[in-house]
Structure formats: C-alpha cells, structure tokens
Amino acid sequence: MWPKIAAYLLVINLATFIAFAHDKQRARQGGWRVREDNLLGLALIGGSIGAVLGQQLLRHKSAKQSFRTALQVIIMIQIGLLIGFTIL
C-alpha cells in the first residue's frame, strides 16, 4: 500500500509543480491562465509540496496573500489529517 501512496504523491506533486510552471509561463506571455481554484485543488488532493516548491522556485503566486493563505490552510489541514492518522 505504501509504495502506491508514495507513487501517487510523487505524481500529483510533479503535476502540481508543472501546473504552476505552465501558469507562470502563460502569465509572462499574456495567454490563458490556470485558474487559482485548479492550482489549489491540486494542492488539496496531495500536491501541496509541489505547490510550495512552485511558489518558491518559480516565484509564482507568492505575493498574492489570499492565495498564500488558502494554500497554508490546505497544508495545515493535511498536517492535521496526517497526525490524526498516525495516532489511530
């Protein structure tokens, strides 16, 4: 079971980082953007590490406070769930 979970997390975090990179590129070119809801949705389903790396390494969505706050809430919920599952 753990190898499948690890593979899922690797794939979803890579996909999230790629989505951040794509959105950053589209922002520079003035093209259609990736919706913030989609970026946060990817973080919510396990891509929060990829989202944080995308923010930090690409300097994307790092200045928008509402986005940062939403991402921080998602991360806190995930940490809470992780702690809850390890206690059980």
Coordinates of N, CA and C in Angstrom, one line a residue:
M1 N 0.8 -1.2 0.0 CA 0.0 0.0 0.0 C 0.9 1.3 0.0
W2 N 1.9 1.3 0.8 CA 2.8 2.5 0.9 C 3.5 2.8 -0.4
P3 N 3.9 1.8 -1.2 CA 4.5 2.2 -2.5 C 3.5 2.9 -3.4
K4 N 2.2 2.5 -3.4 CA 1.2 3.2 -4.2 C 1.0 4.6 -3.7
I5 N 0.9 4.8 -2.4 CA 0.7 6.1 -1.9 C 1.9 7.0 -2.2
A6 N 3.1 6.5 -2.1 CA 4.3 7.3 -2.5 C 4.3 7.6 -3.9
A7 N 3.9 6.7 -4.8 CA 3.9 6.9 -6.3 C 2.9 8.0 -6.6
Y8 N 1.7 7.9 -5.9 CA 0.6 8.9 -6.1 C 1.1 10.3 -5.7
L9 N 1.8 10.4 -4.5 CA 2.2 11.7 -4.1 C 3.3 12.3 -5.0
L10 N 4.2 11.4 -5.5 CA 5.2 11.9 -6.4 C 4.6 12.4 -7.7
V11 N 3.6 11.7 -8.2 CA 2.9 12.1 -9.5 C 2.1 13.4 -9.3
I12 N 1.3 13.5 -8.2 CA 0.5 14.7 -8.0 C 1.3 15.9 -7.7
N13 N 2.4 15.7 -7.0 CA 3.3 16.9 -6.7 C 4.0 17.4 -8.0
L14 N 4.5 16.4 -8.8 CA 5.1 16.8 -10.1 C 4.1 17.5 -11.0
A15 N 2.9 17.0 -11.0 CA 1.8 17.6 -11.8 C 1.5 19.0 -11.3
T16 N 1.5 19.2 -10.0 CA 1.2 20.5 -9.4 C 2.3 21.5 -9.8
F17 N 3.5 21.1 -9.6 CA 4.6 21.9 -10.0 C 4.6 22.3 -11.4
I18 N 4.3 21.4 -12.3 CA 4.2 21.6 -13.7 C 3.1 22.6 -14.0
A19 N 1.9 22.5 -13.3 CA 0.8 23.4 -13.5 C 1.2 24.8 -13.1
F20 N 2.0 25.0 -12.0 CA 2.5 26.3 -11.6 C 3.4 26.8 -12.6
A21 N 4.3 26.0 -13.2 CA 5.3 26.4 -14.2 C 4.5 26.9 -15.4
H22 N 3.5 26.1 -15.8 CA 2.7 26.4 -17.0 C 2.0 27.8 -16.8
D23 N 1.4 28.0 -15.6 CA 0.7 29.2 -15.4 C 1.7 30.4 -15.4
K24 N 2.8 30.2 -14.8 CA 3.8 31.3 -14.8 C 4.2 31.7 -16.2
Q25 N 4.4 30.7 -17.0 CA 4.8 30.9 -18.4 C 3.7 31.7 -19.2
R26 N 2.4 31.2 -18.9 CA 1.3 31.9 -19.6 C 1.1 33.3 -19.1
A27 N 1.4 33.5 -17.8 CA 1.3 34.9 -17.3 C 2.3 35.8 -18.0
R28 N 3.5 35.3 -18.2 CA 4.6 36.1 -18.9 C 4.2 36.4 -20.3
Q29 N 3.5 35.4 -21.0 CA 3.2 35.5 -22.4 C 1.8 36.2 -22.6
G30 N 1.1 36.4 -21.5 CA -0.2 37.0 -21.7 C -1.3 36.1 -22.2
G31 N -1.1 34.8 -22.0 CA -2.1 33.8 -22.5 C -3.1 33.4 -21.5
W32 N -3.9 32.4 -21.8 CA -4.9 31.9 -20.9 C -4.2 31.3 -19.7
R33 N -4.7 31.6 -18.5 CA -4.1 31.2 -17.3 C -4.8 29.9 -16.7
V34 N -4.0 29.3 -15.8 CA -4.6 28.2 -15.0 C -5.4 28.8 -13.8
R35 N -6.6 28.4 -13.7 CA -7.4 29.0 -12.6 C -6.8 28.7 -11.2
E36 N -6.9 29.7 -10.3 CA -6.4 29.5 -9.0 C -7.1 28.4 -8.3
D37 N -8.4 28.2 -8.5 CA -9.1 27.1 -7.9 C -8.5 25.7 -8.4
N38 N -8.0 25.6 -9.6 CA -7.4 24.4 -10.1 C -6.0 24.2 -9.4
L39 N -5.3 25.3 -9.3 CA -4.0 25.2 -8.6 C -4.1 24.7 -7.1
L40 N -5.1 25.3 -6.5 CA -5.4 25.0 -5.1 C -6.0 23.6 -5.0
G41 N -6.8 23.2 -5.9 CA -7.3 21.9 -6.0 C -6.3 20.8 -6.1
L42 N -5.3 21.0 -6.9 CA -4.1 20.1 -7.0 C -3.4 20.0 -5.6
A43 N -3.2 21.1 -5.0 CA -2.6 21.1 -3.6 C -3.5 20.3 -2.7
L44 N -4.8 20.5 -2.7 CA -5.7 19.9 -1.8 C -5.7 18.3 -1.9
I45 N -5.5 17.8 -3.2 CA -5.5 16.4 -3.3 C -4.2 15.8 -3.2
G46 N -3.2 16.5 -2.6 CA -1.9 15.9 -2.3 C -0.7 16.6 -2.9
G47 N -1.0 17.7 -3.7 CA 0.1 18.3 -4.3 C 0.7 19.6 -3.6
S48 N 0.5 19.6 -2.3 CA 0.9 20.8 -1.6 C 2.4 21.1 -1.6
I49 N 3.2 20.0 -1.6 CA 4.6 20.2 -1.7 C 5.0 20.8 -3.1
G50 N 4.4 20.3 -4.1 CA 4.7 20.8 -5.5 C 4.2 22.3 -5.6
A51 N 3.1 22.6 -4.9 CA 2.6 24.0 -4.9 C 3.6 24.9 -4.2
V52 N 4.1 24.5 -3.0 CA 5.0 25.3 -2.3 C 6.3 25.5 -3.1
L53 N 6.8 24.4 -3.7 CA 8.0 24.5 -4.5 C 7.8 25.4 -5.7
G54 N 6.6 25.3 -6.3 CA 6.3 26.2 -7.4 C 6.3 27.6 -7.0
Q55 N 5.7 27.9 -5.8 CA 5.8 29.3 -5.3 C 7.2 29.8 -5.1
Q56 N 8.0 29.0 -4.4 CA 9.3 29.4 -4.0 C 10.3 29.4 -5.2
L57 N 10.4 28.4 -5.9 CA 11.4 28.3 -7.0 C 11.0 29.1 -8.2
L58 N 9.7 29.2 -8.5 CA 9.3 30.0 -9.7 C 8.8 31.4 -9.4
R59 N 8.8 31.7 -8.1 CA 8.3 33.0 -7.6 C 6.9 33.2 -8.2
H60 N 6.0 32.3 -8.1 CA 4.7 32.4 -8.7 C 3.6 32.2 -7.6
K61 N 2.7 33.2 -7.6 CA 1.6 33.2 -6.6 C 2.1 33.4 -5.2
S62 N 3.3 33.9 -5.1 CA 3.9 34.1 -3.7 C 3.5 35.4 -3.1
A63 N 3.1 36.4 -3.9 CA 2.8 37.7 -3.4 C 1.3 37.9 -3.2
K64 N 0.5 37.1 -3.7 CA -0.9 37.2 -3.6 C -1.4 36.6 -2.2
Q65 N -1.7 37.4 -1.3 CA -1.9 37.0 0.1 C -3.1 36.0 0.2
S66 N -4.2 36.2 -0.6 CA -5.3 35.3 -0.5 C -5.0 33.9 -0.9
F67 N -4.2 33.8 -1.9 CA -3.7 32.5 -2.4 C -2.8 31.9 -1.4
R68 N -1.9 32.6 -0.9 CA -0.9 32.1 0.1 C -1.7 31.6 1.3
T69 N -2.7 32.3 1.8 CA -3.5 31.9 3.0 C -4.2 30.7 2.7
A70 N -4.9 30.6 1.5 CA -5.6 29.3 1.2 C -4.7 28.1 1.1
L71 N -3.5 28.3 0.6 CA -2.5 27.2 0.5 C -2.1 26.8 1.9
Q72 N -1.9 27.8 2.8 CA -1.4 27.5 4.1 C -2.5 26.7 4.9
V73 N -3.8 27.1 4.7 CA -4.9 26.4 5.3 C -4.9 24.9 4.8
I74 N -4.8 24.7 3.5 CA -4.7 23.4 3.0 C -3.6 22.5 3.6
I75 N -2.4 23.1 3.8 CA -1.3 22.4 4.4 C -1.6 22.1 5.8
M76 N -2.2 23.0 6.6 CA -2.5 22.8 8.0 C -3.5 21.6 8.1
I77 N -4.5 21.6 7.2 CA -5.5 20.5 7.2 C -4.8 19.2 7.0
Q78 N -3.9 19.2 6.0 CA -3.2 17.9 5.6 C -2.3 17.5 6.8
I79 N -1.6 18.4 7.4 CA -0.8 18.0 8.6 C -1.7 17.5 9.7
G80 N -2.8 18.1 9.9 CA -3.7 17.6 11.0 C -4.2 16.2 10.6
L81 N -4.6 16.0 9.4 CA -5.0 14.6 9.0 C -3.9 13.6 9.1
L82 N -2.7 14.0 8.8 CA -1.6 13.1 8.9 C -1.3 12.7 10.4
I83 N -1.4 13.7 11.2 CA -1.2 13.5 12.7 C -2.3 12.6 13.2
G84 N -3.5 12.9 12.8 CA -4.7 12.1 13.2 C -4.6 10.6 12.8
F85 N -4.1 10.4 11.5 CA -4.0 9.0 11.0 C -2.9 8.3 11.7
T86 N -1.8 9.0 12.1 CA -0.7 8.3 12.8 C -1.0 8.0 14.2
I87 N -1.9 8.7 14.8 CA -2.3 8.5 16.2 C -3.2 7.2 16.3
L88 N -4.1 7.1 15.2 CA -5.0 6.0 15.2 C -4.3 4.7 15.0

